[in-house]
Amino acid sequence: MALHIVEHPAARHYLTILRDEQTPHATFRAACEKLTLFLAMEATRSLKEKTTTVVTPLEETGGFAIEESPVVVPILRAGLGMLQVFVDLLPEVSVGYVGMERDETTAKAKSYYCKLPPMDGRTAIAIDPMLATGGSAEAVVQRLYDAGAATVKLVNIVAAPEGLARIEAAFPEIEIIAAALDRCLNEKAYICPGLGDFGDRLYGT
């Protein structure tokens, strides 16, 4: 497993805004989008390119164009807060959706919705702000491979060591991009120090 922690002063700045319990949800949403841009840039760093030629106002010159169109898959509902950044960055991406919810008693994940575009041989980028126990992520990654994805990447804002260990055990080849690796999970399987319930804070619920 390859873990990439995005190291940038602005990324750390926006992460701190997300962590602050006093941040209102409108500011929280804006900080999420800004931080996600750093994650999206890292997640798409290895997309295949092809050479091309363009004509500037002065002369002809060589350039590059992205050759592959990945599939971005937000894990509902919190992952929706990260989606638009990927679409704005790469308008040609396909988008799939997987709905997961956590049983608050057992902390286990269960799926309630799945809609994916054709996946055969493509790169899939699963996005979810929080990687806690890893249960939801493991189920989604497996579903993407089963649907035909050649490569799966996982993008999180905050990850816990317990979730990373679970994903590494199940998918040693996977690449995970995150803004922070936090300390641990508490007895309720919430990430510490974390930033609370991301979906509730994102949508003001």
PDB file of C-alpha atoms in Angstrom:
ATOM      1  CA  MET A   1       0.000   0.000   0.000  1.00  0.00           C
ATOM      2  CA  ALA A   2       1.242   3.472  -0.887  1.00  0.00           C
ATOM      3  CA  LEU A   3       0.119   6.253   1.451  1.00  0.00           C
ATOM      4  CA  HIS A   4       0.596   9.834   0.276  1.00  0.00           C
ATOM      5  CA  ILE A   5       0.012  12.601   2.815  1.00  0.00           C
ATOM      6  CA  VAL A   6      -0.421  15.942   1.055  1.00  0.00           C
ATOM      7  CA  GLU A   7       2.138  18.348   2.507  1.00  0.00           C
ATOM      8  CA  HIS A   8       1.355  21.975   1.729  1.00  0.00           C
ATOM      9  CA  PRO A   9       0.855  25.010   4.001  1.00  0.00           C
ATOM     10  CA  ALA A  10      -2.504  25.867   2.429  1.00  0.00           C
ATOM     11  CA  ALA A  11      -3.707  22.277   2.767  1.00  0.00           C
ATOM     12  CA  ARG A  12      -2.817  22.289   6.465  1.00  0.00           C
ATOM     13  CA  HIS A  13      -4.567  25.648   6.841  1.00  0.00           C
ATOM     14  CA  TYR A  14      -7.841  24.350   5.397  1.00  0.00           C
ATOM     15  CA  LEU A  15      -7.579  21.120   7.375  1.00  0.00           C
ATOM     16  CA  THR A  16      -7.329  23.165  10.572  1.00  0.00           C
ATOM     17  CA  ILE A  17     -10.496  25.057   9.609  1.00  0.00           C
ATOM     18  CA  LEU A  18     -12.270  21.720   9.128  1.00  0.00           C
ATOM     19  CA  ARG A  19     -11.111  20.463  12.520  1.00  0.00           C
ATOM     20  CA  ASP A  20     -12.336  23.537  14.421  1.00  0.00           C
ATOM     21  CA  GLU A  21     -15.696  22.769  16.029  1.00  0.00           C
ATOM     22  CA  GLN A  22     -16.621  26.461  15.789  1.00  0.00           C
ATOM     23  CA  THR A  23     -16.425  26.528  11.983  1.00  0.00           C
ATOM     24  CA  PRO A  24     -19.919  27.230  10.522  1.00  0.00           C
ATOM     25  CA  HIS A  25     -21.092  24.809   7.862  1.00  0.00           C
ATOM     26  CA  ALA A  26     -20.805  27.308   4.975  1.00  0.00           C
ATOM     27  CA  THR A  27     -17.154  27.924   5.842  1.00  0.00           C
ATOM     28  CA  PHE A  28     -16.684  24.198   6.419  1.00  0.00           C
ATOM     29  CA  ARG A  29     -18.016  23.443   2.935  1.00  0.00           C
ATOM     30  CA  ALA A  30     -15.710  25.999   1.316  1.00  0.00           C
ATOM     31  CA  ALA A  31     -12.676  24.679   3.191  1.00  0.00           C
ATOM     32  CA  CYS A  32     -13.563  21.132   2.129  1.00  0.00           C
ATOM     33  CA  GLU A  33     -13.570  22.142  -1.527  1.00  0.00           C
ATOM     34  CA  LYS A  34     -10.278  24.009  -1.276  1.00  0.00           C
ATOM     35  CA  LEU A  35      -8.535  21.163   0.521  1.00  0.00           C
ATOM     36  CA  THR A  36      -9.950  18.605  -1.898  1.00  0.00           C
ATOM     37  CA  LEU A  37      -8.202  20.369  -4.775  1.00  0.00           C
ATOM     38  CA  PHE A  38      -4.819  19.455  -3.284  1.00  0.00           C
ATOM     39  CA  LEU A  39      -5.951  15.850  -2.889  1.00  0.00           C
ATOM     40  CA  ALA A  40      -7.358  15.707  -6.414  1.00  0.00           C
ATOM     41  CA  MET A  41      -4.117  16.996  -7.901  1.00  0.00           C
ATOM     42  CA  GLU A  42      -2.171  14.251  -6.136  1.00  0.00           C
ATOM     43  CA  ALA A  43      -4.701  11.542  -7.005  1.00  0.00           C
ATOM     44  CA  THR A  44      -4.544  12.377 -10.724  1.00  0.00           C
ATOM     45  CA  ARG A  45      -0.769  12.856 -10.895  1.00  0.00           C
ATOM     46  CA  SER A  46      -0.187   9.568 -12.735  1.00  0.00           C
ATOM     47  CA  LEU A  47      -2.970   9.791 -15.342  1.00  0.00           C
ATOM     48  CA  LYS A  48      -1.824   8.747 -18.791  1.00  0.00           C
ATOM     49  CA  GLU A  49      -0.880  11.546 -21.178  1.00  0.00           C
ATOM     50  CA  LYS A  50      -0.299  11.827 -24.895  1.00  0.00           C
ATOM     51  CA  THR A  51       1.740  14.356 -26.797  1.00  0.00           C
ATOM     52  CA  THR A  52      -0.019  16.847 -29.014  1.00  0.00           C
ATOM     53  CA  THR A  53       0.677  19.972 -31.031  1.00  0.00           C
ATOM     54  CA  VAL A  54      -0.937  23.371 -30.627  1.00  0.00           C
ATOM     55  CA  VAL A  55      -0.477  26.732 -32.280  1.00  0.00           C
ATOM     56  CA  THR A  56       0.131  29.665 -29.962  1.00  0.00           C
ATOM     57  CA  PRO A  57      -0.355  33.265 -31.157  1.00  0.00           C
ATOM     58  CA  LEU A  58       3.338  33.125 -32.069  1.00  0.00           C
ATOM     59  CA  GLU A  59       4.189  29.634 -33.305  1.00  0.00           C
ATOM     60  CA  GLU A  60       3.479  25.926 -33.239  1.00  0.00           C
ATOM     61  CA  THR A  61       4.623  24.063 -30.141  1.00  0.00           C
ATOM     62  CA  GLY A  62       4.350  20.697 -28.471  1.00  0.00           C
ATOM     63  CA  GLY A  63       2.073  19.983 -25.547  1.00  0.00           C
ATOM     64  CA  PHE A  64       0.282  17.260 -23.644  1.00  0.00           C
ATOM     65  CA  ALA A  65      -3.297  16.045 -23.290  1.00  0.00           C
ATOM     66  CA  ILE A  66      -4.767  13.664 -20.731  1.00  0.00           C
ATOM     67  CA  GLU A  67      -5.390  10.361 -22.460  1.00  0.00           C
ATOM     68  CA  GLU A  68      -7.521   8.511 -19.910  1.00  0.00           C
ATOM     69  CA  SER A  69     -10.780   9.393 -18.235  1.00  0.00           C
ATOM     70  CA  PRO A  70     -10.948   8.040 -14.692  1.00  0.00           C
ATOM     71  CA  VAL A  71     -14.120   7.195 -12.821  1.00  0.00           C
ATOM     72  CA  VAL A  72     -14.657   9.226  -9.654  1.00  0.00           C
ATOM     73  CA  VAL A  73     -16.826   7.492  -7.072  1.00  0.00           C
ATOM     74  CA  PRO A  74     -18.003   9.477  -4.048  1.00  0.00           C
ATOM     75  CA  ILE A  75     -19.084   7.373  -1.108  1.00  0.00           C
ATOM     76  CA  LEU A  76     -22.448   8.821  -0.101  1.00  0.00           C
ATOM     77  CA  ARG A  77     -23.219  11.062   1.505  1.00  0.00           C
ATOM     78  CA  ALA A  78     -20.117  12.852   2.760  1.00  0.00           C
ATOM     79  CA  GLY A  79     -18.101  12.096  -0.382  1.00  0.00           C
ATOM     80  CA  LEU A  80     -20.405  14.374  -2.368  1.00  0.00           C
ATOM     81  CA  GLY A  81     -18.716  17.351  -0.739  1.00  0.00           C
ATOM     82  CA  MET A  82     -15.497  16.451  -2.583  1.00  0.00           C
ATOM     83  CA  LEU A  83     -16.965  15.518  -5.966  1.00  0.00           C
ATOM     84  CA  GLN A  84     -17.350  18.879  -7.705  1.00  0.00           C
ATOM     85  CA  VAL A  85     -13.648  19.636  -7.325  1.00  0.00           C
ATOM     86  CA  PHE A  86     -12.757  16.527  -9.338  1.00  0.00           C
ATOM     87  CA  VAL A  87     -15.349  17.355 -12.005  1.00  0.00           C
ATOM     88  CA  ASP A  88     -14.076  20.923 -12.294  1.00  0.00           C
ATOM     89  CA  LEU A  89     -10.478  19.715 -12.553  1.00  0.00           C
ATOM     90  CA  LEU A  90     -11.240  16.994 -15.121  1.00  0.00           C
ATOM     91  CA  PRO A  91     -14.600  17.666 -16.816  1.00  0.00           C
ATOM     92  CA  GLU A  92     -14.403  14.433 -18.832  1.00  0.00           C
ATOM     93  CA  VAL A  93     -14.467  12.152 -15.792  1.00  0.00           C
ATOM     94  CA  SER A  94     -17.243   9.644 -15.344  1.00  0.00           C
ATOM     95  CA  VAL A  95     -18.989   9.568 -11.991  1.00  0.00           C
ATOM     96  CA  GLY A  96     -20.334   6.604 -10.065  1.00  0.00           C
ATOM     97  CA  TYR A  97     -22.077   6.556  -6.702  1.00  0.00           C
ATOM     98  CA  VAL A  98     -21.971   4.108  -3.826  1.00  0.00           C
ATOM     99  CA  GLY A  99     -24.147   4.679  -0.784  1.00  0.00           C
ATOM    100  CA  MET A 100     -22.788   3.361   2.501  1.00  0.00           C
ATOM    101  CA  GLU A 101     -24.065   3.869   6.006  1.00  0.00           C
ATOM    102  CA  ARG A 102     -22.637   2.886   9.350  1.00  0.00           C
ATOM    103  CA  ASP A 103     -24.566   0.997  11.968  1.00  0.00           C
ATOM    104  CA  GLU A 104     -23.955   3.194  15.017  1.00  0.00           C
ATOM    105  CA  THR A 105     -24.274   0.176  17.316  1.00  0.00           C
ATOM    106  CA  THR A 106     -21.843  -2.174  15.571  1.00  0.00           C
ATOM    107  CA  ALA A 107     -19.824   0.445  13.589  1.00  0.00           C
ATOM    108  CA  LYS A 108     -20.118  -1.892  10.584  1.00  0.00           C
ATOM    109  CA  ALA A 109     -20.821  -0.526   7.109  1.00  0.00           C
ATOM    110  CA  LYS A 110     -23.672  -1.560   4.859  1.00  0.00           C
ATOM    111  CA  SER A 111     -24.509  -0.526   1.295  1.00  0.00           C
ATOM    112  CA  TYR A 112     -27.855   0.938   0.327  1.00  0.00           C
ATOM    113  CA  TYR A 113     -27.137   2.204  -3.212  1.00  0.00           C
ATOM    114  CA  CYS A 114     -24.719   1.576  -6.088  1.00  0.00           C
ATOM    115  CA  LYS A 115     -24.679   3.054  -9.588  1.00  0.00           C
ATOM    116  CA  LEU A 116     -21.481   2.761 -11.628  1.00  0.00           C
ATOM    117  CA  PRO A 117     -20.547   3.608 -15.235  1.00  0.00           C
ATOM    118  CA  PRO A 118     -18.641   1.058 -17.374  1.00  0.00           C
ATOM    119  CA  MET A 119     -15.476   0.273 -15.414  1.00  0.00           C
ATOM    120  CA  ASP A 120     -13.519  -2.239 -17.512  1.00  0.00           C
ATOM    121  CA  GLY A 121      -9.818  -1.428 -17.451  1.00  0.00           C
ATOM    122  CA  ARG A 122     -10.286   2.058 -16.018  1.00  0.00           C
ATOM    123  CA  THR A 123      -8.829   3.898 -13.052  1.00  0.00           C
ATOM    124  CA  ALA A 124     -11.360   4.407 -10.266  1.00  0.00           C
ATOM    125  CA  ILE A 125     -10.910   7.082  -7.610  1.00  0.00           C
ATOM    126  CA  ALA A 126     -13.064   6.499  -4.535  1.00  0.00           C
ATOM    127  CA  ILE A 127     -13.542   9.641  -2.452  1.00  0.00           C
ATOM    128  CA  ASP A 128     -14.668   9.778   1.166  1.00  0.00           C
ATOM    129  CA  PRO A 129     -13.590  12.405   3.702  1.00  0.00           C
ATOM    130  CA  MET A 130     -13.040   9.940   6.543  1.00  0.00           C
ATOM    131  CA  LEU A 131     -11.226   6.599   6.602  1.00  0.00           C
ATOM    132  CA  ALA A 132     -12.094   5.317  10.073  1.00  0.00           C
ATOM    133  CA  THR A 133     -12.546   1.557  10.532  1.00  0.00           C
ATOM    134  CA  GLY A 134     -12.087   1.010   6.810  1.00  0.00           C
ATOM    135  CA  GLY A 135     -15.257  -1.048   6.526  1.00  0.00           C
ATOM    136  CA  SER A 136     -16.999   1.200   4.004  1.00  0.00           C
ATOM    137  CA  ALA A 137     -13.818   1.748   2.023  1.00  0.00           C
ATOM    138  CA  GLU A 138     -13.050  -1.968   1.854  1.00  0.00           C
ATOM    139  CA  ALA A 139     -16.539  -2.764   0.573  1.00  0.00           C
ATOM    140  CA  VAL A 140     -16.436   0.009  -2.030  1.00  0.00           C
ATOM    141  CA  VAL A 141     -12.952  -0.833  -3.293  1.00  0.00           C
ATOM    142  CA  GLN A 142     -13.932  -4.483  -3.677  1.00  0.00           C
ATOM    143  CA  ARG A 143     -17.060  -3.477  -5.585  1.00  0.00           C
ATOM    144  CA  LEU A 144     -15.004  -1.321  -7.957  1.00  0.00           C
ATOM    145  CA  TYR A 145     -12.593  -4.160  -8.668  1.00  0.00           C
ATOM    146  CA  ASP A 146     -15.516  -6.547  -9.169  1.00  0.00           C
ATOM    147  CA  ALA A 147     -16.983  -4.071 -11.678  1.00  0.00           C
ATOM    148  CA  GLY A 148     -13.785  -4.222 -13.736  1.00  0.00           C
ATOM    149  CA  ALA A 149     -11.596  -1.367 -12.522  1.00  0.00           C
ATOM    150  CA  ALA A 150      -7.927  -1.937 -13.315  1.00  0.00           C
ATOM    151  CA  THR A 151      -6.681   0.449 -10.649  1.00  0.00           C
ATOM    152  CA  VAL A 152      -8.397   1.853  -7.585  1.00  0.00           C
ATOM    153  CA  LYS A 153      -7.229   4.853  -5.582  1.00  0.00           C
ATOM    154  CA  LEU A 154      -8.718   6.000  -2.310  1.00  0.00           C
ATOM    155  CA  VAL A 155      -8.849   9.701  -1.423  1.00  0.00           C
ATOM    156  CA  ASN A 156      -9.572  10.810   2.149  1.00  0.00           C
ATOM    157  CA  ILE A 157      -9.231  14.027   4.077  1.00  0.00           C
ATOM    158  CA  VAL A 158      -8.457  12.281   7.380  1.00  0.00           C
ATOM    159  CA  ALA A 159      -7.418   8.653   7.899  1.00  0.00           C
ATOM    160  CA  ALA A 160      -7.016   6.513  11.018  1.00  0.00           C
ATOM    161  CA  PRO A 161      -4.286   3.873  11.424  1.00  0.00           C
ATOM    162  CA  GLU A 162      -6.921   1.185  11.987  1.00  0.00           C
ATOM    163  CA  GLY A 163      -8.570   1.913   8.647  1.00  0.00           C
ATOM    164  CA  LEU A 164      -5.252   2.010   6.831  1.00  0.00           C
ATOM    165  CA  ALA A 165      -4.274  -1.368   8.273  1.00  0.00           C
ATOM    166  CA  ARG A 166      -7.552  -2.906   7.147  1.00  0.00           C
ATOM    167  CA  ILE A 167      -7.234  -1.571   3.606  1.00  0.00           C
ATOM    168  CA  GLU A 168      -3.590  -2.611   3.362  1.00  0.00           C
ATOM    169  CA  ALA A 169      -4.452  -6.146   4.455  1.00  0.00           C
ATOM    170  CA  ALA A 170      -7.222  -6.431   1.876  1.00  0.00           C
ATOM    171  CA  PHE A 171      -5.606  -4.508  -1.000  1.00  0.00           C
ATOM    172  CA  PRO A 172      -1.809  -4.251  -0.612  1.00  0.00           C
ATOM    173  CA  GLU A 173      -1.518  -2.658  -4.063  1.00  0.00           C
ATOM    174  CA  ILE A 174      -3.815   0.291  -3.406  1.00  0.00           C
ATOM    175  CA  GLU A 175      -2.765   3.941  -3.300  1.00  0.00           C
ATOM    176  CA  ILE A 176      -4.286   6.164  -0.607  1.00  0.00           C
ATOM    177  CA  ILE A 177      -4.089   9.951  -0.703  1.00  0.00           C
ATOM    178  CA  ALA A 178      -4.953  11.860   2.470  1.00  0.00           C
ATOM    179  CA  ALA A 179      -4.480  15.236   4.097  1.00  0.00           C
ATOM    180  CA  ALA A 180      -3.735  13.768   7.525  1.00  0.00           C
ATOM    181  CA  LEU A 181      -3.075  10.501   9.334  1.00  0.00           C
ATOM    182  CA  ASP A 182      -4.681  10.901  12.743  1.00  0.00           C
ATOM    183  CA  ARG A 183      -3.882   9.168  16.030  1.00  0.00           C
ATOM    184  CA  CYS A 184      -6.534   6.499  16.539  1.00  0.00           C
ATOM    185  CA  LEU A 185     -10.207   5.587  16.761  1.00  0.00           C
ATOM    186  CA  ASN A 186     -12.092   6.090  20.005  1.00  0.00           C
ATOM    187  CA  GLU A 187     -14.459   3.577  21.603  1.00  0.00           C
ATOM    188  CA  LYS A 188     -17.246   4.703  19.244  1.00  0.00           C
ATOM    189  CA  ALA A 189     -14.996   4.233  16.186  1.00  0.00           C
ATOM    190  CA  TYR A 190     -14.647   7.956  15.557  1.00  0.00           C
ATOM    191  CA  ILE A 191     -11.301   9.324  14.404  1.00  0.00           C
ATOM    192  CA  CYS A 192      -9.280  11.232  17.006  1.00  0.00           C
ATOM    193  CA  PRO A 193      -8.491  14.085  16.924  1.00  0.00           C
ATOM    194  CA  GLY A 194     -10.584  13.982  13.740  1.00  0.00           C
ATOM    195  CA  LEU A 195     -13.145  16.616  12.874  1.00  0.00           C
ATOM    196  CA  GLY A 196     -16.462  15.175  13.996  1.00  0.00           C
ATOM    197  CA  ASP A 197     -19.265  13.900  11.766  1.00  0.00           C
ATOM    198  CA  PHE A 198     -18.208  15.200   8.368  1.00  0.00           C
ATOM    199  CA  GLY A 199     -21.590  14.825   6.690  1.00  0.00           C
ATOM    200  CA  ASP A 200     -23.457  16.588   9.479  1.00  0.00           C
ATOM    201  CA  ARG A 201     -20.978  19.458   9.496  1.00  0.00           C
ATOM    202  CA  LEU A 202     -20.948  19.706   5.708  1.00  0.00           C
ATOM    203  CA  TYR A 203     -24.716  19.926   5.374  1.00  0.00           C
ATOM    204  CA  GLY A 204     -25.585  21.612   8.663  1.00  0.00           C
ATOM    205  CA  THR A 205     -27.669  18.684   9.911  1.00  0.00           C
TER     206      THR A 205
END
